[in-house]
XYZ file of C-alpha atoms in Angstrom:
772
model
C 0.072 -0.045 -0.033
C 2.754 2.517 1.018
C 6.538 2.367 0.798
C 9.095 4.711 1.796
C 12.524 4.963 0.106
C 15.627 4.544 2.142
C 17.165 7.566 0.610
C 16.554 10.118 -2.110
C 15.142 9.528 -5.451
C 14.880 11.173 -8.944
C 11.563 11.323 -10.861
C 12.060 11.149 -14.609
C 9.198 12.704 -16.781
C 7.011 12.756 -13.801
C 6.378 8.921 -14.082
C 9.537 6.911 -13.570
C 11.149 6.737 -10.210
C 14.961 6.231 -10.216
C 16.538 5.528 -6.694
C 19.499 7.661 -5.636
C 22.249 5.254 -5.720
C 25.745 5.115 -7.432
C 24.144 4.487 -10.799
C 21.290 7.054 -10.871
C 22.977 9.772 -12.780
C 24.332 7.504 -15.245
C 20.720 5.871 -15.717
C 19.411 9.513 -16.161
C 21.900 10.382 -18.751
C 21.056 7.135 -20.702
C 17.403 8.074 -20.584
C 17.769 11.730 -21.302
C 20.892 11.904 -23.489
C 22.463 14.627 -21.255
C 24.189 14.952 -17.995
C 21.960 15.939 -15.040
C 23.444 16.883 -11.597
C 21.708 16.261 -8.383
C 21.725 20.198 -7.841
C 20.014 20.846 -11.073
C 17.520 18.020 -10.349
C 16.657 19.379 -6.890
C 15.711 22.749 -8.629
C 13.220 20.915 -10.873
C 10.697 20.187 -8.068
C 7.486 22.237 -8.019
C 8.219 23.394 -4.484
C 11.709 24.815 -5.446
C 10.209 26.862 -8.272
C 7.598 28.484 -5.808
C 10.130 29.125 -3.037
C 12.483 30.658 -5.462
C 9.892 33.097 -6.707
C 8.885 34.207 -3.188
C 12.448 34.357 -1.748
C 13.835 37.806 -1.306
C 17.276 36.776 0.114
C 19.027 35.988 -3.095
C 20.282 32.851 -1.509
C 18.241 29.760 -1.829
C 19.950 28.099 1.151
C 18.786 30.820 3.440
C 15.329 31.792 2.376
C 13.461 35.037 3.322
C 9.910 34.501 2.180
C 7.310 37.118 1.400
C 3.779 35.720 1.156
C 1.007 36.653 -1.220
C -1.902 36.592 1.183
C -2.522 35.864 4.904
C -5.482 34.380 6.787
C -6.474 34.033 10.545
C -9.420 33.007 12.499
C -11.065 34.399 15.618
C -8.790 32.531 18.044
C -5.633 34.109 16.674
C -6.344 37.377 14.849
C -6.824 39.534 17.827
C -3.495 38.822 19.212
C -1.826 39.181 15.956
C -3.237 42.632 15.184
C -2.608 43.693 18.829
C 1.031 42.832 18.389
C 1.294 44.474 15.014
C -0.513 47.697 16.390
C 2.099 47.859 19.171
C 4.860 47.946 16.454
C 3.313 50.615 14.455
C 0.960 48.843 11.955
C -0.887 51.247 9.663
C -2.106 49.149 6.870
C -2.325 45.590 5.946
C 0.314 45.392 3.148
C -1.171 42.237 1.654
C -4.519 40.877 1.399
C -5.395 39.522 5.081
C -8.558 37.602 5.694
C -10.111 37.366 9.243
C -12.514 34.428 9.389
C -14.718 33.733 12.446
C -15.182 29.889 12.689
C -13.628 28.951 15.910
C -15.535 31.077 18.629
C -18.484 31.558 16.394
C -20.995 30.132 18.816
C -20.628 32.959 21.295
C -21.751 30.327 23.921
C -19.318 31.005 26.860
C -17.583 33.764 28.205
C -20.386 36.356 27.960
C -19.889 38.926 25.289
C -16.250 38.322 24.733
C -16.592 36.174 21.578
C -18.684 38.543 19.683
C -16.497 41.426 20.890
C -13.582 39.625 19.219
C -15.563 39.612 15.951
C -16.361 43.345 16.096
C -12.659 43.946 16.818
C -11.854 42.020 13.580
C -14.592 43.941 11.542
C -13.480 47.158 12.693
C -9.728 46.395 12.055
C -10.592 45.043 8.537
C -11.973 48.402 7.854
C -9.162 50.545 9.499
C -6.280 48.380 7.951
C -8.015 47.357 4.771
C -8.729 43.527 5.244
C -11.437 41.092 4.575
C -13.862 39.926 7.263
C -15.912 36.654 7.029
C -18.674 36.808 9.692
C -19.545 33.702 11.865
C -21.048 30.690 10.061
C -20.224 31.658 6.641
C -17.140 29.431 6.275
C -14.339 27.691 8.038
C -10.906 29.273 7.442
C -9.478 27.104 4.952
C -12.620 26.389 2.868
C -12.869 30.166 2.336
C -9.191 30.331 1.432
C -9.745 27.425 -1.111
C -12.715 29.179 -2.631
C -11.523 32.853 -2.629
C -7.622 33.147 -2.113
C -5.674 30.209 -3.476
C -3.926 30.428 -6.741
C -1.461 28.564 -8.745
C 2.114 29.389 -7.530
C 1.155 31.389 -4.815
C 2.127 31.197 -1.191
C -0.384 31.821 1.661
C 0.549 31.994 5.480
C -2.036 31.234 8.026
C -2.136 31.203 11.930
C -3.759 27.901 11.883
C -1.729 24.597 11.475
C -3.925 23.240 8.678
C -3.220 26.079 6.299
C -2.713 23.686 3.304
C -3.830 24.397 -0.200
C -1.212 22.400 -2.066
C -3.908 20.529 -4.006
C -4.879 23.865 -5.765
C -1.283 24.615 -6.599
C -0.682 27.090 -3.604
C 2.153 26.375 -1.228
C 0.654 27.348 2.233
C 1.947 27.295 5.687
C 0.584 27.343 9.220
C 2.505 29.187 11.702
C 2.151 31.125 15.069
C 0.880 34.596 14.971
C 4.105 36.387 15.319
C 5.104 35.095 11.828
C 2.089 36.755 10.342
C 2.979 39.881 12.431
C 6.368 39.910 10.547
C 4.641 39.785 7.199
C 2.370 42.663 8.280
C 5.318 44.795 9.311
C 7.059 44.063 5.828
C 9.437 41.448 7.383
C 10.184 38.079 6.160
C 9.716 34.323 6.978
C 13.286 33.007 7.499
C 14.006 29.310 6.993
C 16.812 27.211 5.504
C 15.814 25.666 2.222
C 13.616 22.686 3.276
C 13.965 19.246 2.026
C 11.263 18.158 -0.434
C 9.785 14.508 -0.282
C 7.851 13.172 -3.160
C 4.595 11.594 -2.925
C 4.198 9.306 -5.857
C 0.519 8.140 -6.436
C -0.448 5.099 -8.537
C -3.799 3.515 -9.187
C -7.092 4.738 -8.124
C -9.137 4.286 -4.915
C -11.800 1.676 -4.731
C -15.433 2.412 -3.890
C -15.923 3.429 -0.361
C -12.378 4.795 0.241
C -12.271 8.472 0.670
C -9.539 10.969 1.153
C -9.132 10.585 4.944
C -8.437 6.975 4.411
C -5.507 7.848 2.058
C -4.420 10.617 4.377
C -4.399 8.250 7.630
C -2.604 5.650 5.711
C 0.192 8.162 4.837
C 0.426 9.519 8.395
C 0.615 6.183 10.010
C 3.486 5.208 7.648
C 5.587 8.323 8.160
C 4.907 10.252 11.471
C 6.876 8.046 13.935
C 9.804 7.908 11.508
C 9.859 11.601 11.149
C 10.118 10.966 7.598
C 8.819 14.352 6.398
C 9.244 16.455 9.390
C 9.938 20.114 8.478
C 10.002 19.134 4.713
C 7.623 19.955 1.848
C 5.440 17.024 0.521
C 5.222 17.061 -3.156
C 2.361 14.942 -4.628
C 3.022 13.502 -8.192
C 2.559 10.632 -10.226
C -0.080 9.042 -12.491
C -2.425 8.454 -9.568
C -3.165 12.004 -9.047
C -5.326 12.353 -12.156
C -7.629 9.571 -10.673
C -8.523 11.940 -7.783
C -11.108 14.787 -7.963
C -10.207 18.302 -6.740
C -12.282 17.728 -3.408
C -10.491 14.248 -2.897
C -7.088 15.828 -3.277
C -7.947 18.714 -0.897
C -8.980 16.159 1.495
C -5.727 14.381 1.495
C -3.696 17.614 1.474
C -5.248 19.281 4.544
C -4.117 16.310 6.565
C -0.454 16.622 5.549
C -0.047 18.862 8.689
C -0.337 15.667 10.848
C 2.824 14.236 9.312
C 4.689 17.284 10.793
C 5.653 18.510 7.261
C 6.337 22.074 6.560
C 4.118 22.493 3.676
C 2.701 20.590 0.568
C 2.299 21.089 -3.059
C 0.585 18.902 -5.736
C 1.077 18.778 -9.571
C -2.070 20.466 -11.146
C -4.244 19.462 -14.187
C -7.512 20.149 -15.874
C -9.312 18.988 -12.823
C -7.972 21.925 -10.821
C -8.457 24.088 -13.565
C -12.058 23.235 -13.603
C -12.045 23.997 -9.759
C -11.008 27.479 -10.530
C -13.565 27.842 -13.239
C -16.359 26.777 -11.088
C -15.241 29.357 -8.448
C -15.179 32.078 -11.111
C -11.390 32.529 -10.862
C -9.924 30.483 -13.757
C -7.283 33.047 -14.178
C -5.829 31.982 -10.951
C -5.075 28.492 -12.235
C -1.380 27.367 -13.072
C -0.255 24.284 -14.506
C 2.378 23.002 -12.074
C 4.460 19.755 -12.637
C 8.039 18.807 -11.847
C 10.876 19.189 -14.351
C 12.166 16.600 -16.710
C 14.275 15.013 -13.961
C 13.497 16.239 -10.370
C 15.371 15.079 -7.319
C 13.521 14.338 -4.050
C 15.042 13.825 -0.398
C 12.673 10.836 -0.042
C 9.958 9.248 -1.998
C 6.652 7.880 -0.518
C 4.797 5.447 -3.051
C 1.168 5.024 -2.446
C -0.835 2.556 -4.392
C -4.306 4.210 -4.133
C -6.159 0.802 -5.217
C -4.743 -0.927 -2.173
C -5.852 1.631 0.420
C -8.710 0.509 2.622
C -11.013 2.383 5.055
C -8.767 3.502 7.887
C -9.302 4.608 11.521
C -6.950 6.441 13.686
C -7.538 5.256 17.386
C -7.155 7.589 20.279
C -5.164 9.801 20.885
C -3.157 10.614 17.755
C -3.720 10.621 13.975
C -0.778 8.228 13.588
C -2.539 5.400 15.611
C -3.825 3.834 12.534
C -5.414 0.550 11.555
C -7.589 -0.483 8.710
C -11.221 -0.815 9.971
C -11.296 -4.447 8.783
C -8.103 -5.033 10.812
C -9.665 -3.535 13.832
C -12.839 -5.549 13.608
C -10.689 -8.805 13.040
C -8.561 -8.247 16.032
C -10.935 -6.092 18.048
C -10.130 -6.962 21.782
C -6.431 -6.974 21.207
C -6.217 -3.548 19.516
C -8.706 -2.017 22.164
C -6.669 -3.267 24.932
C -3.445 -1.804 23.323
C -5.152 1.376 22.864
C -6.333 1.468 26.552
C -2.789 1.055 27.561
C -1.538 3.729 25.298
C -4.079 6.150 26.592
C -2.890 5.836 30.065
C 0.344 7.342 28.816
C -1.484 10.219 27.146
C -3.796 10.795 29.993
C -1.289 10.393 32.864
C -3.498 7.845 34.407
C -5.761 10.809 35.487
C -8.960 9.103 34.728
C -10.278 5.436 33.967
C -10.275 5.034 30.287
C -11.933 1.886 28.716
C -13.126 0.710 25.389
C -13.476 -2.944 25.467
C -16.868 -2.551 27.209
C -18.297 -1.106 23.852
C -17.851 -4.576 22.282
C -21.394 -6.198 22.009
C -21.869 -9.437 20.283
C -18.253 -9.126 18.868
C -19.032 -5.778 17.258
C -17.579 -2.361 18.267
C -20.449 0.092 19.093
C -19.511 3.748 18.822
C -21.615 6.592 20.371
C -21.249 9.591 17.977
C -20.382 10.487 14.413
C -19.205 13.851 13.058
C -18.415 15.134 9.593
C -17.008 18.461 9.773
C -14.615 21.240 9.232
C -11.836 21.986 6.582
C -11.096 18.082 6.272
C -14.600 16.547 6.301
C -17.060 19.253 5.379
C -16.293 19.202 1.728
C -19.029 18.831 -0.806
C -18.076 15.401 -2.127
C -17.612 13.806 1.218
C -21.043 14.900 2.550
C -22.638 13.934 -0.872
C -21.138 10.486 -0.521
C -22.267 10.208 3.095
C -25.707 11.028 1.820
C -25.714 8.325 -0.683
C -24.719 5.719 1.856
C -27.290 6.888 4.190
C -30.193 7.199 2.003
C -33.202 5.032 3.141
C -31.699 4.219 6.476
C -32.081 5.888 9.872
C -29.582 6.334 12.687
C -31.855 5.188 15.526
C -33.228 6.596 18.671
C -30.616 5.340 20.922
C -27.177 6.667 22.162
C -25.673 7.145 18.762
C -25.929 10.783 17.101
C -24.644 12.128 13.785
C -23.802 15.745 13.073
C -22.745 17.194 9.727
C -21.093 20.628 9.396
C -20.665 21.783 5.727
C -17.309 23.794 5.456
C -19.070 26.825 3.931
C -22.490 28.283 3.044
C -21.835 27.957 -0.662
C -21.264 24.127 0.052
C -24.322 24.035 2.378
C -26.513 25.814 -0.326
C -25.674 23.201 -3.036
C -26.391 20.304 -0.679
C -29.801 21.838 -0.272
C -30.373 22.321 -3.982
C -29.303 18.796 -4.899
C -31.122 17.076 -2.162
C -28.316 15.627 -0.211
C -29.038 17.728 2.968
C -32.763 16.335 2.965
C -31.417 12.740 2.593
C -29.213 13.382 5.550
C -31.859 15.085 7.717
C -34.291 12.136 7.058
C -32.019 9.714 8.774
C -32.276 11.432 12.050
C -28.792 13.269 11.611
C -28.548 17.073 12.165
C -27.019 19.596 9.629
C -25.157 22.476 11.326
C -23.521 25.491 9.868
C -19.713 25.943 9.053
C -17.754 25.676 12.496
C -14.357 24.344 13.629
C -15.645 23.444 17.119
C -15.709 19.571 16.800
C -12.099 19.834 15.692
C -10.629 21.587 18.669
C -13.024 20.608 21.583
C -15.794 23.160 21.487
C -18.743 21.462 19.851
C -20.614 18.246 20.165
C -18.709 17.013 23.194
C -19.847 13.415 23.832
C -21.081 11.834 27.022
C -18.537 10.722 29.528
C -16.730 7.556 28.310
C -18.254 7.976 24.793
C -16.498 7.127 21.787
C -16.721 9.559 18.830
C -15.827 8.914 15.187
C -14.948 12.088 13.131
C -13.966 13.113 9.681
C -12.044 16.068 11.269
C -8.260 16.778 11.671
C -7.177 15.701 15.178
C -8.065 13.265 17.829
C -5.626 14.476 20.632
C -6.719 14.250 24.233
C -9.376 16.840 25.086
C -10.054 17.543 21.308
C -13.654 16.202 21.906
C -14.066 18.567 24.855
C -13.588 16.369 27.773
C -12.095 17.518 31.067
C -9.577 15.220 32.880
C -9.368 17.690 35.856
C -13.033 17.130 36.470
C -12.915 13.327 35.853
C -14.488 13.597 32.406
C -13.145 11.683 29.478
C -14.467 10.790 25.969
C -12.350 10.107 22.999
C -12.161 10.537 19.190
C -11.101 8.312 16.413
C -10.615 9.683 12.932
C -12.490 8.118 10.010
C -13.615 9.181 6.563
C -17.157 10.472 6.030
C -17.980 7.444 3.941
C -17.277 4.989 6.730
C -18.800 7.294 9.374
C -22.029 7.138 7.240
C -21.701 3.336 6.852
C -21.493 3.142 10.698
C -24.384 5.504 11.050
C -26.498 3.554 8.720
C -25.718 0.412 11.051
C -26.783 2.656 14.067
C -23.467 2.905 15.548
C -21.781 -0.450 14.610
C -18.339 0.207 13.267
C -18.503 -0.416 9.561
C -16.227 0.274 6.651
C -17.768 1.954 3.660
C -16.497 -0.894 1.371
C -19.309 -2.950 2.786
C -21.829 -0.636 1.206
C -23.226 -2.351 -1.958
C -25.133 0.699 -3.313
C -24.097 3.308 -5.718
C -22.082 6.416 -4.651
C -22.882 9.128 -7.235
C -20.866 12.014 -8.652
C -22.545 15.162 -8.133
C -21.830 18.557 -10.082
C -20.985 21.475 -7.878
C -22.173 24.916 -8.591
C -20.455 27.737 -6.495
C -22.817 30.665 -5.619
C -20.564 33.686 -5.108
C -23.651 36.019 -4.203
C -23.576 34.422 -0.614
C -20.221 35.860 0.064
C -20.751 39.003 -2.019
C -23.906 39.776 0.053
C -22.323 39.239 3.615
C -18.462 39.236 3.603
C -16.803 42.653 4.234
C -14.088 43.211 1.702
C -12.176 46.542 1.637
C -10.450 45.583 -1.603
C -7.069 46.688 0.096
C -8.448 50.174 1.041
C -7.674 51.201 4.595
C -9.630 53.727 6.521
C -7.336 55.451 8.942
C -10.263 57.177 10.511
C -12.105 54.078 11.491
C -12.375 53.377 15.163
C -11.173 49.915 16.429
C -13.944 48.303 18.628
C -12.228 47.093 21.760
C -14.412 44.837 23.929
C -13.545 44.787 27.730
C -11.927 41.302 27.523
C -9.505 42.499 24.911
C -6.110 43.488 26.594
C -2.719 44.519 25.560
C 0.250 42.478 25.943
C 2.012 43.137 29.415
C 5.507 44.624 29.640
C 8.207 42.148 28.826
C 11.782 42.832 29.720
C 15.171 42.287 27.699
C 17.063 38.942 28.137
C 19.431 39.721 31.175
C 23.077 39.192 31.338
C 22.584 35.973 33.661
C 19.545 33.906 34.388
C 18.161 31.789 37.172
C 15.373 29.583 36.012
C 13.056 27.520 38.099
C 11.966 24.125 36.454
C 8.167 24.301 37.106
C 6.923 21.418 35.148
C 8.535 18.108 33.948
C 6.827 16.071 31.214
C 8.042 12.753 30.046
C 5.471 11.964 27.409
C 6.968 10.897 23.954
C 5.181 14.046 22.411
C 3.584 16.895 24.064
C 0.902 18.724 22.036
C 0.013 22.331 21.974
C -3.451 21.340 23.218
C -1.702 20.007 26.408
C 0.419 23.287 26.757
C -2.596 25.555 26.373
C -5.922 23.663 26.122
C -8.343 24.166 23.422
C -12.074 24.210 23.863
C -13.850 26.825 26.044
C -10.477 28.302 26.945
C -10.274 29.835 23.487
C -12.882 32.473 24.658
C -10.054 34.067 26.627
C -7.395 34.164 23.741
C -7.729 38.015 23.551
C -6.827 38.505 27.052
C -3.053 37.388 27.511
C -3.236 37.259 31.375
C -6.678 35.621 31.521
C -5.720 32.823 29.093
C -2.522 32.284 30.881
C -4.372 30.981 33.775
C -5.315 27.800 31.784
C -1.625 27.066 30.870
C -0.957 23.397 31.208
C -4.149 23.135 33.261
C -5.031 19.661 32.026
C -1.586 18.205 31.836
C -0.015 19.886 35.164
C -2.475 21.977 37.272
C 0.286 23.156 39.505
C 2.258 24.893 36.730
C 0.561 28.327 36.874
C 1.080 28.732 40.655
C 4.693 27.687 40.402
C 5.276 29.891 37.466
C 3.885 32.858 38.988
C 5.638 32.272 42.271
C 9.089 32.688 40.697
C 7.749 35.407 38.310
C 7.453 37.599 41.595
C 11.162 37.845 41.827
C 11.582 39.144 38.341
C 8.676 41.653 38.626
C 10.225 43.082 41.705
C 13.743 43.166 39.936
C 12.029 45.111 36.871
C 10.470 47.440 39.261
C 13.932 48.390 40.737
C 13.455 46.500 43.957
C 15.455 43.547 45.420
C 14.028 40.256 44.304
C 14.920 38.642 47.593
C 12.100 40.804 49.080
C 9.529 39.081 46.800
C 10.663 35.351 46.885
C 12.432 33.679 49.860
C 14.521 31.438 47.779
C 16.309 34.316 46.010
C 18.836 35.107 48.802
C 20.056 31.425 49.329
C 20.316 30.734 45.693
C 22.342 33.864 44.980
C 24.398 32.897 48.082
C 25.387 29.598 46.391
C 25.954 31.260 42.937
C 28.211 34.029 44.357
C 30.522 31.498 45.846
C 31.694 30.580 42.306
C 30.539 33.782 40.417
C 31.055 36.711 42.812
C 30.351 39.219 40.197
C 26.555 37.995 39.792
C 23.873 40.058 41.570
C 20.279 40.985 41.233
C 20.841 43.761 38.953
C 22.462 41.612 36.068
C 20.519 38.387 36.823
C 16.956 37.759 35.774
C 14.531 35.281 37.392
C 12.105 33.145 35.621
C 10.624 29.658 34.853
C 11.138 26.817 32.267
C 9.447 23.674 31.563
C 11.132 20.323 30.416
C 9.326 18.261 27.879
C 10.838 15.438 25.789
C 9.328 16.659 22.492
C 7.151 19.606 22.887
C 5.009 21.398 20.183
C 3.126 18.729 18.110
C -0.250 19.902 16.764
C -1.762 23.380 16.488
C 0.157 26.588 15.393
C -1.331 28.616 18.133
C 1.229 31.070 19.550
C -0.483 30.921 22.838
C 1.243 27.757 23.695
C 4.401 29.793 24.114
C 3.109 33.255 24.921
C 1.125 31.977 27.821
C 4.285 30.837 29.521
C 5.887 34.011 28.703
C 3.481 36.311 30.439
C 3.720 33.973 33.461
C 7.667 34.672 33.546
C 8.649 31.955 31.261
C 12.143 32.387 29.762
C 12.907 29.082 28.253
C 11.787 25.513 27.319
C 14.227 22.657 27.648
C 13.551 19.530 25.531
C 15.320 16.628 23.724
C 13.898 17.899 20.349
C 10.983 20.267 19.316
C 7.970 18.456 17.477
C 7.600 21.242 14.903
C 9.362 24.218 13.544
C 6.339 26.315 14.292
C 6.312 25.667 18.034
C 10.047 26.458 18.169
C 9.365 29.729 16.237
C 6.702 30.523 18.692
C 9.124 30.383 21.584
C 11.678 32.545 19.909
C 9.067 35.206 18.858
C 8.071 35.410 22.413
C 11.744 35.814 23.509
C 11.911 32.332 25.020
C 15.124 30.205 24.645
C 14.528 26.976 22.823
C 16.954 25.034 24.824
C 18.124 21.463 23.806
C 19.781 18.688 25.893
C 20.965 15.304 24.612
C 18.317 12.663 24.114
C 18.081 10.549 27.343
C 19.797 13.212 29.296
C 18.029 14.954 32.231
C 20.490 16.588 34.710
C 17.778 18.346 36.683
C 14.165 17.682 38.057
C 11.047 19.637 38.642
C 11.509 22.465 41.175
C 15.101 22.587 40.672
C 16.825 25.945 40.251
C 19.076 26.442 37.184
C 21.718 29.139 36.810
C 22.890 30.121 33.280
C 25.807 32.581 33.547
C 26.590 35.016 30.699
C 23.338 33.891 28.604
C 23.120 37.255 26.952
C 26.714 37.093 25.717
C 26.249 33.562 24.583
C 23.253 34.470 22.345
C 25.135 37.603 21.069
C 28.363 35.583 20.359
C 26.482 32.570 18.673
C 27.897 30.130 21.040
C 27.050 26.546 20.108
C 27.104 25.241 23.735
C 26.146 27.025 26.970
C 27.215 26.012 30.459
C 24.522 25.825 33.044
C 24.338 24.702 36.626
C 21.874 23.091 38.889
C 21.733 25.072 42.031
C 21.730 22.753 45.104
C 20.159 24.326 48.045
C 20.509 21.307 50.056
C 23.293 18.923 50.919
C 23.290 16.274 48.246
C 25.849 13.577 47.181
C 26.482 13.428 43.533
C 28.058 10.183 42.302
C 30.395 11.915 39.831
C 31.977 13.932 42.682
C 30.839 17.486 41.372
C 30.631 20.098 43.862
C 27.448 20.068 45.915
C 26.668 23.824 45.301
C 26.541 23.911 41.511
C 26.343 20.950 39.259
C 27.364 21.800 35.587
C 25.623 20.559 32.467
C 25.375 21.653 28.867
C 22.504 23.471 26.914
C 22.271 24.076 23.284
C 20.140 26.684 21.326
C 20.392 25.044 17.981
C 20.553 27.210 14.696
C 19.195 30.712 15.085
C 18.917 33.451 12.560
C 20.569 36.927 13.337
C 16.943 38.351 13.622
C 15.811 35.448 15.924
C 18.808 36.170 18.301
C 17.737 39.886 18.352
C 14.281 39.058 19.078
C 15.592 36.801 22.035
C 17.904 39.603 23.283
C 15.191 42.224 23.077
C 12.794 39.909 24.892
C 10.118 39.365 22.305
C 9.076 40.272 18.814
C 6.953 43.325 20.202
C 10.080 44.823 21.728
C 12.145 44.026 18.569
C 9.552 45.992 16.436
C 8.212 48.647 18.801
C 8.351 52.168 17.554
């Protein structure tokens, strides 16, 4: 079904794979009649051409990218614009779309969600942007319908910013990277590797885009095969997939931890643009005569079968047939794995859902940027026709991804077919994808065509003893399961017809409701600031020396941004930095906030010109131990703050708040064996936090230890590769290696930083770096 090459590979004429071995270049010469170098072939990928056309550095090894368009939603755009305003923003320099698809229910937090929406509308008027009101479209569907274009680049403050199937290289990053674009700065990265995804064959009936996506994720995630690379979809199998099918696969590439994605384009994509009234935005994209890829994923689409990603990660994949055939064993394995993800905080069980040898699920959801597409819902309607979901525990909700999609489903009868079964049709909303909609009952099991199934993504609260869980599936198999009233069923068992429906896009829906400034700013427009919308608190520069207290120690193999700052109802507070910070690590380590605020007292006192020992009792004995070896250190040249240790933090969402919440609570660093994603590491840096690394398996300190880092400012300035640090021992402890009891030395690394990133850290955050 899926194979991964051991090394790089060449693609000749878009249809023949030549492994990168000692004979590859000779084989290429024999087939093309000319010498081809690896460097030349690497420049023949689609990705290289798009990056080159957007690079402003003149150096393709060190990219400085300027994007064509930007997009954000109502969890992120307030913080982004507030940050840019503090740095002198006067006008959006490129089209910037503000959608309202996350906090659109306005169900919790009083008026604060709608206040954020009014802030967005007023800013679109003042700075010249585009405002999409609640329930009109989810962020990525609007971008597909109205923003994407062949050869373009789009930056979004949501991790699933992926429009590669339409020929647009799109990236999801934390808010500060959008701030840089708004201020005329660049997105700075090393030239990423490019991995080919070579598709052959065509899917069998009942297999949908989520099945293909989950099969790829299951094959590559654990190996880090495409981490921080671009996935380029090529091969004869692409032509067998509709535009909607390609979009459904493409949006899930985020879950592989790749940087971005791009696809070869053809007449089907040209037709997509024609349907949406934008045929001039189409560009034919394909790799050159011989293109070199840093790896090659080969997918035989005909062998893909309906998939399920079991809790609590999209890479926990099985075929549904495999799960049903080995039900008790896989459920037992999942229960054991869940206890690691949940830290044993609650009792989690699945085996009791097996009745008469079949697995019964409690809820089905088809929603969002992954599941809410036109073809997915039409296929689900065909499978459900003439059936009913029953009057028991099982429920089914369907969320079309935009009002134009909803309108067409009404016109062609698919909406009626779904409603007749007892299912519910709802408006465009991302809630089921991040824990703010359709939360199941305690211990319930939900199957969803959405993007993620991390812990709490379904809305449960471990701290309150509440737990439910999500498995990811394709809309077709969700419909087949619903037709069987909750008995887990692959869509390949459906023996009826799944039709092909013609889509007609009604642009009047947006023309009549979306505010579009067409790039014209109105400096006289007043910004509407609700009472919850707060400015960022003052943040100081990086001091000469640093004392950090470890306030959380996390040993999960991967720590998601959902665990660092929970999604769900907490998103209502995302326009209030200090209010939101109270939820930091609340579901993973409830003691974190109190511990971080405790040591922050010392730094607040120091910044106010007071002696920090008056604010925190540990300061005096800590400084006493340090001064024995570093007599020049004192409270005027030494800062105090907190850090967390996590093995591999930052998988998942692009949300900057995973870092900024730590920062406003006095966080100065993270310490990790590696960072799960580039975007989380960038978020740390943009908030002035040090992304420290220690060697895999090493942990020279423990939770609540104090760490001393002398000369940290000079180390950042001088681009030091290694930094000496010390565990400060306030108690008498015997070390096996004979090191002095007072200070125990260990080594930290920062990894590669650009000159700009160093300056941001030195200034204390991106706001300080840009402040005018």
